[in-house]
mmCIF file of C-alpha atoms and ligand atoms in Angstrom:
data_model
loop_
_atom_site.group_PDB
_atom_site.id
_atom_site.type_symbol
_atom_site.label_atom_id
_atom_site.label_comp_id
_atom_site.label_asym_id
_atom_site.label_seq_id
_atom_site.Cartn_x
_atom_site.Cartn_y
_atom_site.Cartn_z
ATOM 1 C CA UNK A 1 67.492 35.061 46.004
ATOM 2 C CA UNK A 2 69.398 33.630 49.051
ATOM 3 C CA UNK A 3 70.708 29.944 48.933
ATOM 4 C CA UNK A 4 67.918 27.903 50.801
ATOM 5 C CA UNK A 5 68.903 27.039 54.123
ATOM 6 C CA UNK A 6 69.412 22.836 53.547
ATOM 7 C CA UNK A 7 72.037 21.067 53.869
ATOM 8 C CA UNK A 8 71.839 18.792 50.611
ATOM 9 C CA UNK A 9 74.712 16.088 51.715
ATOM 10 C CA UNK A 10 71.918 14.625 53.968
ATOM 11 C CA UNK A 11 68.434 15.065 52.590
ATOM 12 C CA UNK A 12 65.723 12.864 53.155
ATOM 13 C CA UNK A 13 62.516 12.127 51.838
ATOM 14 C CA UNK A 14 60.659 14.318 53.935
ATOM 15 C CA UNK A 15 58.788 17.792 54.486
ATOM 16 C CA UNK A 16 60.868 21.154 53.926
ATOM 17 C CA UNK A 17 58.641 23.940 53.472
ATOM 18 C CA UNK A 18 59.524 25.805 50.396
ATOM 19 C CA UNK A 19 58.722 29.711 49.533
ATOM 20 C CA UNK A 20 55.736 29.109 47.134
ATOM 21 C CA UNK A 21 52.764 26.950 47.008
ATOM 22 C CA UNK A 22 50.005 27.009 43.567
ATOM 23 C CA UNK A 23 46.278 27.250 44.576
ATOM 24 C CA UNK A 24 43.129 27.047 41.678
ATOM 25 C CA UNK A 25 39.679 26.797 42.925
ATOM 26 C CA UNK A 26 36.334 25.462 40.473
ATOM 27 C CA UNK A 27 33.081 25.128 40.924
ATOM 28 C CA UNK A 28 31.631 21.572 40.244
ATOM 29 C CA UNK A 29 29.771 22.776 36.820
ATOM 30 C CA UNK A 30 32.442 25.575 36.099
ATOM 31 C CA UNK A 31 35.022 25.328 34.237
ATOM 32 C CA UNK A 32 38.965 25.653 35.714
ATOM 33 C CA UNK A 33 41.239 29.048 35.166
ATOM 34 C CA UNK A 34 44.763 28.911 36.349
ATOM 35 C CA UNK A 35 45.174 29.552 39.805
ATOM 36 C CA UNK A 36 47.729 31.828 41.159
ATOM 37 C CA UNK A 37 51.080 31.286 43.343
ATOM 38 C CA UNK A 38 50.935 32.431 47.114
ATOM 39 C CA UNK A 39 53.404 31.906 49.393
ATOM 40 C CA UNK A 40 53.431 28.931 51.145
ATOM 41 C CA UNK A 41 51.643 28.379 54.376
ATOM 42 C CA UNK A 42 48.544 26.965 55.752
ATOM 43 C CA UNK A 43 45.125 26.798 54.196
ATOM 44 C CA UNK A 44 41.670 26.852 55.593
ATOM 45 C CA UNK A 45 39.124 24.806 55.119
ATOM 46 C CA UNK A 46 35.301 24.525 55.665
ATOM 47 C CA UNK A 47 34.604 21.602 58.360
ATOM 48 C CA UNK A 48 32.225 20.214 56.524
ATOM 49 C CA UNK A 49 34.668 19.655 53.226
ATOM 50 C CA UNK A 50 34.151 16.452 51.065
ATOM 51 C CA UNK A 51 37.748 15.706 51.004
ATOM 52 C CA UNK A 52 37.712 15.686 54.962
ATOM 53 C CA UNK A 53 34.395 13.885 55.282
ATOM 54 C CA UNK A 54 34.254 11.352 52.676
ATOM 55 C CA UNK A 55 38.231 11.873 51.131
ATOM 56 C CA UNK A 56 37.430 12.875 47.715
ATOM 57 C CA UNK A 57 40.911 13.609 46.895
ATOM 58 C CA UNK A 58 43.681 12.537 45.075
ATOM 59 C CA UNK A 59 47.544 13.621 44.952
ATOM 60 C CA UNK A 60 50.201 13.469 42.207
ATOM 61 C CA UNK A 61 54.119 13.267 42.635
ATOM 62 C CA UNK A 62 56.819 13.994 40.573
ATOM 63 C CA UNK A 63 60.214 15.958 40.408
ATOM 64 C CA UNK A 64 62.718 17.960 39.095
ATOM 65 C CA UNK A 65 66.112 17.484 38.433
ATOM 66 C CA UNK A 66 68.719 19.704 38.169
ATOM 67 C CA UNK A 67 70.597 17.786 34.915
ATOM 68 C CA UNK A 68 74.112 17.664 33.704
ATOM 69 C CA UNK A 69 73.123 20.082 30.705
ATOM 70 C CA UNK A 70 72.901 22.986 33.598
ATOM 71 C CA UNK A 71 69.185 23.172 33.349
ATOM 72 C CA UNK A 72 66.111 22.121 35.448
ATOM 73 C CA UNK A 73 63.946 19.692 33.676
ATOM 74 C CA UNK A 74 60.471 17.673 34.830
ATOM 75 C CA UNK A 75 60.208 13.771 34.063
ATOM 76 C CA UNK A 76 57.263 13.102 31.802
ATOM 77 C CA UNK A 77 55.063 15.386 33.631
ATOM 78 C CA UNK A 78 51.925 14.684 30.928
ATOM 79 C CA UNK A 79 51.805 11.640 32.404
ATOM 80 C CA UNK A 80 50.761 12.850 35.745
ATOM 81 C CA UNK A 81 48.530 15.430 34.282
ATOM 82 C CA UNK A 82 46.350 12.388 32.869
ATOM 83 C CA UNK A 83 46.722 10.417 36.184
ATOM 84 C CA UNK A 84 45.434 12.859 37.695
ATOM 85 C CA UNK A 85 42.269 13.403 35.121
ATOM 86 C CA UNK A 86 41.672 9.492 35.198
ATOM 87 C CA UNK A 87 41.403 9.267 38.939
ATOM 88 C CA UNK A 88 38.865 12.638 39.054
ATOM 89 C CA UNK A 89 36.800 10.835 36.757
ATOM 90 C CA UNK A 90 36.933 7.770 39.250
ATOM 91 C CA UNK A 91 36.492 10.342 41.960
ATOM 92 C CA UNK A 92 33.426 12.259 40.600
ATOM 93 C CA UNK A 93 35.750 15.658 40.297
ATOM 94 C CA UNK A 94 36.234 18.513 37.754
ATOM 95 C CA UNK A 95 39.804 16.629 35.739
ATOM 96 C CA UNK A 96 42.559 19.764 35.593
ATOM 97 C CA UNK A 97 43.425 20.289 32.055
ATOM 98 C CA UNK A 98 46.719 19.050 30.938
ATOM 99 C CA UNK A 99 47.983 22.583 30.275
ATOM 100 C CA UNK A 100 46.650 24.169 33.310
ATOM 101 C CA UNK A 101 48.463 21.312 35.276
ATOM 102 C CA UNK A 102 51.810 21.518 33.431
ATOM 103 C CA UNK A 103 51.715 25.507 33.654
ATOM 104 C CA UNK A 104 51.025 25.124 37.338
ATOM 105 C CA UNK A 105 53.839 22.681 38.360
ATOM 106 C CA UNK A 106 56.173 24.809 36.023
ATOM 107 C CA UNK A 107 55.341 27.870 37.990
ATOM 108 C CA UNK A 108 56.080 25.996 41.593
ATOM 109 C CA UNK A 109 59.588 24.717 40.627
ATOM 110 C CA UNK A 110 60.621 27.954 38.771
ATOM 111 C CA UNK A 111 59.200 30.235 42.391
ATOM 112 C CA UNK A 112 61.134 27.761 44.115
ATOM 113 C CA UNK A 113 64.223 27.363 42.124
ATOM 114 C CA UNK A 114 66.455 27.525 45.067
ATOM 115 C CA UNK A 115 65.322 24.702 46.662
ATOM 116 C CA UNK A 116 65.807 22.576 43.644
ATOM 117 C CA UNK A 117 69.014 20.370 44.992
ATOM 118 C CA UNK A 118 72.521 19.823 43.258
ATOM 119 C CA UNK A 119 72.139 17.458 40.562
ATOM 120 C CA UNK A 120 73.078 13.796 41.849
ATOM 121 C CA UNK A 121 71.907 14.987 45.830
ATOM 122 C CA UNK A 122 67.992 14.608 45.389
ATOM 123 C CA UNK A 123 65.377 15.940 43.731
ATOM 124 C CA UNK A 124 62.676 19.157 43.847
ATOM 125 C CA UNK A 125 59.568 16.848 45.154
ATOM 126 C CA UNK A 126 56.508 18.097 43.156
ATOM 127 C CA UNK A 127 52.851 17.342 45.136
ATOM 128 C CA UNK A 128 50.082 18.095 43.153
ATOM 129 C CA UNK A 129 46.679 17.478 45.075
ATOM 130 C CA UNK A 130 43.165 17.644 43.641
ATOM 131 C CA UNK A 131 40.065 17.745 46.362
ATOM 132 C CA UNK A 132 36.654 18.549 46.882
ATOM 133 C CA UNK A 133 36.576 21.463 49.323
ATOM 134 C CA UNK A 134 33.157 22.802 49.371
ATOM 135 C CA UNK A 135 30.895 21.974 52.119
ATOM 136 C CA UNK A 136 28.932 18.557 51.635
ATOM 137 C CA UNK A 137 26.661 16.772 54.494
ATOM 138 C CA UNK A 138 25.642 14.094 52.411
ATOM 139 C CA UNK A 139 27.655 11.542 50.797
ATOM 140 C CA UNK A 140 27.901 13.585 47.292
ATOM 141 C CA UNK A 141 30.779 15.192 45.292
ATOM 142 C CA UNK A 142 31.095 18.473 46.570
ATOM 143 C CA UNK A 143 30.702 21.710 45.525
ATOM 144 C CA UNK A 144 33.795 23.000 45.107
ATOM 145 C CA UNK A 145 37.287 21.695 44.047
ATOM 146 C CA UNK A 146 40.935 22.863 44.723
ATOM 147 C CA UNK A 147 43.879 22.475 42.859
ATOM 148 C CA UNK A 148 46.754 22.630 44.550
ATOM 149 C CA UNK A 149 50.679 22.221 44.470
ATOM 150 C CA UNK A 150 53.610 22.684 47.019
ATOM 151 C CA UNK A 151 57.096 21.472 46.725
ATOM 152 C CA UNK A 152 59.813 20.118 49.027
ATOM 153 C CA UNK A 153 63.774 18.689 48.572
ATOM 154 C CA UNK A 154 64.270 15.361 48.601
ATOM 155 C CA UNK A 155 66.177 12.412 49.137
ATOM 156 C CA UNK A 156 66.253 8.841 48.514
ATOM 157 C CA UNK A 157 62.959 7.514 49.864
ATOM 158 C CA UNK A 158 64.500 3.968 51.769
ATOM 159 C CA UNK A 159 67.221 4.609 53.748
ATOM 160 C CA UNK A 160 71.133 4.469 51.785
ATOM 161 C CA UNK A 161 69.694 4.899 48.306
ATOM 162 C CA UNK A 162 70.569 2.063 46.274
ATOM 163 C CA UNK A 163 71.496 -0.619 49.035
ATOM 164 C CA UNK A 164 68.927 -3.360 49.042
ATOM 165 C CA UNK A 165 65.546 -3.763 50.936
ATOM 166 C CA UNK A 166 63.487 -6.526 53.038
ATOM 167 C CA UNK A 167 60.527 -6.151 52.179
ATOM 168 C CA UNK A 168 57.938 -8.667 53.830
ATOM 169 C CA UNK A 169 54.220 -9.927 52.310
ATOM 170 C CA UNK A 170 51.567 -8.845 54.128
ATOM 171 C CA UNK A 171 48.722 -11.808 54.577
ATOM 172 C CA UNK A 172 46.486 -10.045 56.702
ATOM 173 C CA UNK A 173 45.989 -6.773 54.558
ATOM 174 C CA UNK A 174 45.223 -5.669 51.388
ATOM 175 C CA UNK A 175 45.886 -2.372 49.282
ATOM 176 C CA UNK A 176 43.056 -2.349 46.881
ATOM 177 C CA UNK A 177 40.052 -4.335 46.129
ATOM 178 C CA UNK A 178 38.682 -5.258 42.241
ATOM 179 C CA UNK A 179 36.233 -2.227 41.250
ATOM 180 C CA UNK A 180 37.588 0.290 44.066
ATOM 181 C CA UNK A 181 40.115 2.461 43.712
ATOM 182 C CA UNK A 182 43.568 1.231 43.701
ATOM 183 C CA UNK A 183 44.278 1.910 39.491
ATOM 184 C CA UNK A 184 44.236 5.808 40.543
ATOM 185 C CA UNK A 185 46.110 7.751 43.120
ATOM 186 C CA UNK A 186 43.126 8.241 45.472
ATOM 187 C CA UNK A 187 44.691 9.566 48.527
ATOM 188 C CA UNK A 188 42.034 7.183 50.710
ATOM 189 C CA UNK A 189 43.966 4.058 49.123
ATOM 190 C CA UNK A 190 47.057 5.054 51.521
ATOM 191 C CA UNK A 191 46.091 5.393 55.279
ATOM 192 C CA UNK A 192 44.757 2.291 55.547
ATOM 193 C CA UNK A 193 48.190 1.005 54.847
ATOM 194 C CA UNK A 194 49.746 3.133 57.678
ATOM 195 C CA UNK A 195 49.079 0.289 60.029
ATOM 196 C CA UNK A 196 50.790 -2.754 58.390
ATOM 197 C CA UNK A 197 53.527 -0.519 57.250
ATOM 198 C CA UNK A 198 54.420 0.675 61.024
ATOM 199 C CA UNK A 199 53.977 -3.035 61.784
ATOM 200 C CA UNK A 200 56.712 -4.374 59.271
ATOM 201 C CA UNK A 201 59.063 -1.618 60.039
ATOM 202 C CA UNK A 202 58.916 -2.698 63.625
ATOM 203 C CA UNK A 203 59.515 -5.573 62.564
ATOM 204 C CA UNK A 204 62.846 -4.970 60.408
ATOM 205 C CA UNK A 205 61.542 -4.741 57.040
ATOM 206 C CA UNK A 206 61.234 -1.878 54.776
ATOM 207 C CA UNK A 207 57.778 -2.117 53.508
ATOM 208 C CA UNK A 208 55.216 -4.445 52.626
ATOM 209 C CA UNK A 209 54.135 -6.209 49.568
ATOM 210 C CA UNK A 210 50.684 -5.952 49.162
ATOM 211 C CA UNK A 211 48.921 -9.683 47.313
ATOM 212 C CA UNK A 212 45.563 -9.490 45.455
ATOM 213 C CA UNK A 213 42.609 -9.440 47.730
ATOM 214 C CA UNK A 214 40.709 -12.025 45.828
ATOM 215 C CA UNK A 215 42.881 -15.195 45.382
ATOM 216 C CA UNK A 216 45.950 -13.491 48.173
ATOM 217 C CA UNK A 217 48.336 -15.465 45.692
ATOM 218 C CA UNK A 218 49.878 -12.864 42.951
ATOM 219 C CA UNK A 219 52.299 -9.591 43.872
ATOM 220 C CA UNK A 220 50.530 -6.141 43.305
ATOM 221 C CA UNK A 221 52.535 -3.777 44.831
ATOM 222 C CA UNK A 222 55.090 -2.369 47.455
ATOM 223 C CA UNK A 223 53.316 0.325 49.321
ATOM 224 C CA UNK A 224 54.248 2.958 47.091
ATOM 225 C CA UNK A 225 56.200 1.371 44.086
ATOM 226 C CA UNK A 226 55.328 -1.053 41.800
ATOM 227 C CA UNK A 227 57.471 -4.425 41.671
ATOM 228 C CA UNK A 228 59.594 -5.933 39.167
ATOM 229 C CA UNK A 229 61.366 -9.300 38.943
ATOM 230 C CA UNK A 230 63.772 -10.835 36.572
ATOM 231 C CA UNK A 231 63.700 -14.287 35.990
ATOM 232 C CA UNK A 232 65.522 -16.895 33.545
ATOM 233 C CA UNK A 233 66.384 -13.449 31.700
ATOM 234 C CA UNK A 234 62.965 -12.523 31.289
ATOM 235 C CA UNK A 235 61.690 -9.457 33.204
ATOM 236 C CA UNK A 236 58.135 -9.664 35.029
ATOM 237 C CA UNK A 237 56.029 -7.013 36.583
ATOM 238 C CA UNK A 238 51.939 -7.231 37.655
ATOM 239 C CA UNK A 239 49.695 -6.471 34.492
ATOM 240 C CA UNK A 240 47.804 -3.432 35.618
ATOM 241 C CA UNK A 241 44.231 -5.284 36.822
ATOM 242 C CA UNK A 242 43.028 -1.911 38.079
ATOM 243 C CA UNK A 243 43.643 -2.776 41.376
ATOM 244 C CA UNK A 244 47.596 -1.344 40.832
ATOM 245 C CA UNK A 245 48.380 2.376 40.547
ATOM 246 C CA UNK A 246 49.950 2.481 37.007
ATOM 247 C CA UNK A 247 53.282 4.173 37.879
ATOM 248 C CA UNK A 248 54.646 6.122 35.646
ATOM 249 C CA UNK A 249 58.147 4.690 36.670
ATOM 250 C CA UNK A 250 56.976 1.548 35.711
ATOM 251 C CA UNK A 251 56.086 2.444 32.309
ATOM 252 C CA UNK A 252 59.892 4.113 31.760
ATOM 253 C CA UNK A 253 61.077 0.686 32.942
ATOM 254 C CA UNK A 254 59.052 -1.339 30.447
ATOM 255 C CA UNK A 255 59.905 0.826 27.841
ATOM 256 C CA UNK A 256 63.854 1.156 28.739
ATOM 257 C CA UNK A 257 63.907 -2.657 29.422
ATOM 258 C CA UNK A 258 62.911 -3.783 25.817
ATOM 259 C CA UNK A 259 65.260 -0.788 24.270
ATOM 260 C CA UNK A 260 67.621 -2.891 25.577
ATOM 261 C CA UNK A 261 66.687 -6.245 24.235
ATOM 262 C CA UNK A 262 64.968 -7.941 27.074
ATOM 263 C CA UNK A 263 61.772 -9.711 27.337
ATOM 264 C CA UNK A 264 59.232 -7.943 29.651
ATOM 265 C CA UNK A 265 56.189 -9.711 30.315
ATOM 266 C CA UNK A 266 53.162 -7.754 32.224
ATOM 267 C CA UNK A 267 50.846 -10.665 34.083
ATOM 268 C CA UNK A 268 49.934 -11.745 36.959
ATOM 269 C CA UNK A 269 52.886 -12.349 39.391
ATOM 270 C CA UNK A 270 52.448 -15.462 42.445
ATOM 271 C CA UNK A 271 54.335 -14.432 45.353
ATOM 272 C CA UNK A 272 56.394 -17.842 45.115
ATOM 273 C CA UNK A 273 57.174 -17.256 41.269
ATOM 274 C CA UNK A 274 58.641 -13.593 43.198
ATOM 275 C CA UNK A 275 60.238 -15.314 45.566
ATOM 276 C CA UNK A 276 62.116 -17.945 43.089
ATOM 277 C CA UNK A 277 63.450 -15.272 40.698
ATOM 278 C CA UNK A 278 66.813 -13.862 40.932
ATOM 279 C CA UNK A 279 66.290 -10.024 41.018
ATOM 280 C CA UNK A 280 63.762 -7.933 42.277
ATOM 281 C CA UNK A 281 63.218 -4.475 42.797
ATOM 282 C CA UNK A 282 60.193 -1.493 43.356
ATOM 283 C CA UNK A 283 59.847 1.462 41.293
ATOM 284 C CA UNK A 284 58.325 4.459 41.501
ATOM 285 C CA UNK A 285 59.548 8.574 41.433
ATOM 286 C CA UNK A 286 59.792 8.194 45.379
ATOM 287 C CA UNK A 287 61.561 4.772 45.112
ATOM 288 C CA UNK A 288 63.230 5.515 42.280
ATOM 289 C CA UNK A 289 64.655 1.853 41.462
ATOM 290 C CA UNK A 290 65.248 0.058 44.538
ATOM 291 C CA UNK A 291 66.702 -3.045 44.702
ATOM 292 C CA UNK A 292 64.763 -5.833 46.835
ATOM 293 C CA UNK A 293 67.458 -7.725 49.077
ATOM 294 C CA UNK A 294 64.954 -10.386 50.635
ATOM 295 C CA UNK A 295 60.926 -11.160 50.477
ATOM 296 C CA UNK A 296 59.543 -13.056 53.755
ATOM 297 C CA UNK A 297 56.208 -14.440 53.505
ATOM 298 C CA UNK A 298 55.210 -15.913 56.751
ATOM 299 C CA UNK A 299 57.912 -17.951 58.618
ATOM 300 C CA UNK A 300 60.108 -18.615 54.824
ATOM 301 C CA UNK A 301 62.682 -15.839 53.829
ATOM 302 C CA UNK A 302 64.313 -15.535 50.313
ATOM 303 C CA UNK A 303 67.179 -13.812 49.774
ATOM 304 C CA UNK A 304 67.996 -12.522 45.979
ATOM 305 C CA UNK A 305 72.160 -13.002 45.552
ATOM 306 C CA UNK A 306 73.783 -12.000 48.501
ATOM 307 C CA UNK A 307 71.192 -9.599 50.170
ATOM 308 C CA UNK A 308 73.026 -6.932 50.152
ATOM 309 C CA UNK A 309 74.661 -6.310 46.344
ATOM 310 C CA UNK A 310 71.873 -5.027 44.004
ATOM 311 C CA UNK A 311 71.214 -6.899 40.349
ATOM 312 C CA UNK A 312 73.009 -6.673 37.620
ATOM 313 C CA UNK A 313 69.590 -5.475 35.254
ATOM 314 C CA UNK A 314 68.420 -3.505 38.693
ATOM 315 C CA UNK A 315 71.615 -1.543 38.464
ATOM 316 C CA UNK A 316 71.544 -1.432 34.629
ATOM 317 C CA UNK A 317 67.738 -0.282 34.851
ATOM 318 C CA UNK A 318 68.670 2.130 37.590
ATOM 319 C CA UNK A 319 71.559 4.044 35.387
ATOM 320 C CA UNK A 320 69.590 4.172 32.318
ATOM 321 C CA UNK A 321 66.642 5.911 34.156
ATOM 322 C CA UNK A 322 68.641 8.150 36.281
ATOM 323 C CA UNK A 323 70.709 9.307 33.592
ATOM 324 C CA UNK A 324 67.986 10.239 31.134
ATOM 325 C CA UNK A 325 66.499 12.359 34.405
ATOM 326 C CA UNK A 326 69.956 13.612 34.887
ATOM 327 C CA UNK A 327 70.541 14.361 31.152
ATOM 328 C CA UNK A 328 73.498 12.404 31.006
ATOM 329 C CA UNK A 329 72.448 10.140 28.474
ATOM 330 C CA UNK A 330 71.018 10.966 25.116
ATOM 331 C CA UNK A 331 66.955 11.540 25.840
ATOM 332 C CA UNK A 332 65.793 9.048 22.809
ATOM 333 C CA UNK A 333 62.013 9.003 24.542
ATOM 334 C CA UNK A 334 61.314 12.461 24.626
ATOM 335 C CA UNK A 335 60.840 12.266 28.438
ATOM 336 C CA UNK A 336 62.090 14.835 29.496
ATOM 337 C CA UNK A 337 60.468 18.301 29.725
ATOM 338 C CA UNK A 338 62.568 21.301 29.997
ATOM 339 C CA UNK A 339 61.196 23.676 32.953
ATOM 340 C CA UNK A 340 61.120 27.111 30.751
ATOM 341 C CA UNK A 341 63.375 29.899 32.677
ATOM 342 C CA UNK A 342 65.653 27.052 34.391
ATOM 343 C CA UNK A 343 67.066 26.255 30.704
HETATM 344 N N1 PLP B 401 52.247 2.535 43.384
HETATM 345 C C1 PLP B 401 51.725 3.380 44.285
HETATM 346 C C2 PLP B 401 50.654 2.888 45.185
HETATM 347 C C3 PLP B 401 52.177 4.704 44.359
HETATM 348 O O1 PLP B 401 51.670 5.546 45.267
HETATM 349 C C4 PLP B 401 53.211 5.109 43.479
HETATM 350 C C5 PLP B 401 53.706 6.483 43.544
HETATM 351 O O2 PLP B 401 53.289 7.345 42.851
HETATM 352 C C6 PLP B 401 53.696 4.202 42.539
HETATM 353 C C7 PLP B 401 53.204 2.918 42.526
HETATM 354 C C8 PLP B 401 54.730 4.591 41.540
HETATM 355 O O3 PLP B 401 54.199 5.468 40.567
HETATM 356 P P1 PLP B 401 55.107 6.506 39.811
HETATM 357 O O4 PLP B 401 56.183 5.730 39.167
HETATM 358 O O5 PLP B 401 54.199 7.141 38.808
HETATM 359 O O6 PLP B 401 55.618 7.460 40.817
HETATM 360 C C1 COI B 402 55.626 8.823 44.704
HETATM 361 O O1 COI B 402 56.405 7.948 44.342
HETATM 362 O O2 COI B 402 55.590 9.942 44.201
HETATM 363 C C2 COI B 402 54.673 8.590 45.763
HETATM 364 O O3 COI B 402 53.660 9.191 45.732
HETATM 365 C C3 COI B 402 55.061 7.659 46.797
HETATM 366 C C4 COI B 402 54.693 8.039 48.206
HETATM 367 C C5 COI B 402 55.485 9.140 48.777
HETATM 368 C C6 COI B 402 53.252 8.115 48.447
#
């Protein structure tokens, strides 16, 4: 097949249509088959949907990585297979089985194998979605649920990569509320963030941090990416309350961070405790690791070192991640899954 037509020195994260898209459809009582690959291209949908009515959906991401041992391989894909089944229980949908999910996502990156970037220049973006797209007046689950996946290149998700962010508290807005949906990746959890997001990027700052909406005092999350600070040597991140989407990036870190000796203690996080540490960064398989340069909160600004020059455990973090998804380093967590037919 011809080489896709991108120009991989300057990807971004955003939308390149690829060749092939993955489409399964279920009946609420029935159980799923695998779907089949189409080529990509729009869909159509009944008016009257439950994802467009009432959003009963959720979405997935992941990616693939072209790796140093020549082959394509997916980062601990299992783990968004059961994402994915936790938040259709949430969301009153049929859960995908794990093998139906793997086999489909395996499928999309091996049709699309040519828009899988050089290794070290981004990533194959993997979107798996999950909604109810039968017909349904009433507020119900619908009657019927797709399963979809399309894929796109990427590249870093903040501008420049690995150079620092501002990131700025929000203390008018919150992400998720106790009991509602913010532990799963419901795809309603993210528009309402559209509007403080445009509003701090207007402002200068990369994102927002989002604070718990009962006591507005501890750290949840960073729009998309879960947050991370080092201090006195010890490593801190928000204990999963339900209100945070437990990233899968955040589990890697946990786990990488004590392989390598540290303390890592998952609890509630005060903004100021944030703001007095001396490295912070967001994760996620958008994010990646990216390190957090300053955190405003109101009219007081802290700035971690210099601002500009990432941590010395951010960076460590950073290479010991990327290289296990690059296959440079030895893979001792089993986290990597080889995509069969890109080996
Ligand atoms: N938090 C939110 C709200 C997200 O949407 C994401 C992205 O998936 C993450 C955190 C990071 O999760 P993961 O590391 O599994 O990509
Ligand atoms: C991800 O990290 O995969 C995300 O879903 C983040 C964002 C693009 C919503």
């Amino acid at each position: 097949m011809s080489e896709a037509p991108v120009d991989w020195d300057s990807l971004t994260f955003s939308m390149t249509e690829t060749d092939f898209m993955y489409i399964a459809k279920t009946a609420i009582d029935a159980p799923w088959a695998p779907g089949e690959i189409l080529p990509y291209g729009n869909i159509s949908i009944s008016p009257a949907a439950g994802v467009i009515n009432y959003g009963q959906g959720l979405f997935e991401g992941m990616k693939a990585y072209r790796t140093n041992a020549g082959r394509v391989v997916l980062f601990r894909p299992e783990e968004n297979a059961r994402r994915m089944q936790r938040g259709a229980d949430r969301l009153k949908m049929p859960p995908v089985p794990e093998s139906i999910f793997i086999d489909a996502v395996e499928q999309c990156v091996q049709q699309n194998a040519r828009w899988i970037p050089p290794m070290g220049k981004g990533a194959l973006y993997v979107r798996p979605l999950l909604n109810g797209s039968g017909p349904i007046l009433g507020v119900a689950p619908a009657p019927e649920y797709t399963f979809m996946i399309y894929v796109t290149p990427v590249g870093p998700y903040f501008k420049g990569g690995m150079s620092c962010i501002n990131l700025l508290i929000s203390d008018h807005h919150h992400r998720a509320a106790p009991g509602g949906s913010g532990g799963v990746k419901a795809i309603g959890n993210y528009a309402p963030g559209m509007m403080p997001s445009k509003n701090a990027k207007a402002a200068g700052y990369a994102e927002v941090i989002y604070l718990d909406a009962e006591e507005h005092k501890y750290v949840e999350e960073v729009g998309a990416a879960n947050f991370f600070c080092l201090k006195d040597g010890v490593l801190y991140t928000p204990e999963l309350t339900g209100t945070i989407l437990p990233g899968i990036t955040r589990d890697s870190i946990i786990q990488l961070a004590r392989h390598m000796g540290y303390e890592v203690v998952e609890e509630k996080v005060e903004a100021g405790f944030a703001m007095s540490a001396e490295e912070a960064f967001c994760c996620g398989t958008a994010a990646v690791i990216s390190p957090i340069g300053s955190i405003t909160l109101g009219d007081k600004t802290v700035t971690y070192s210099d601002g500009a020059t990432p941590g010395e455990l951010t960076l460590k973090l950073y290479n010991a991640l990327t290289n296990i998804q690059n296959e440079v380093d030895e893979d001792t967590f089993g986290w990597v899954h080889p995509v069969p037919g890109l080996e």
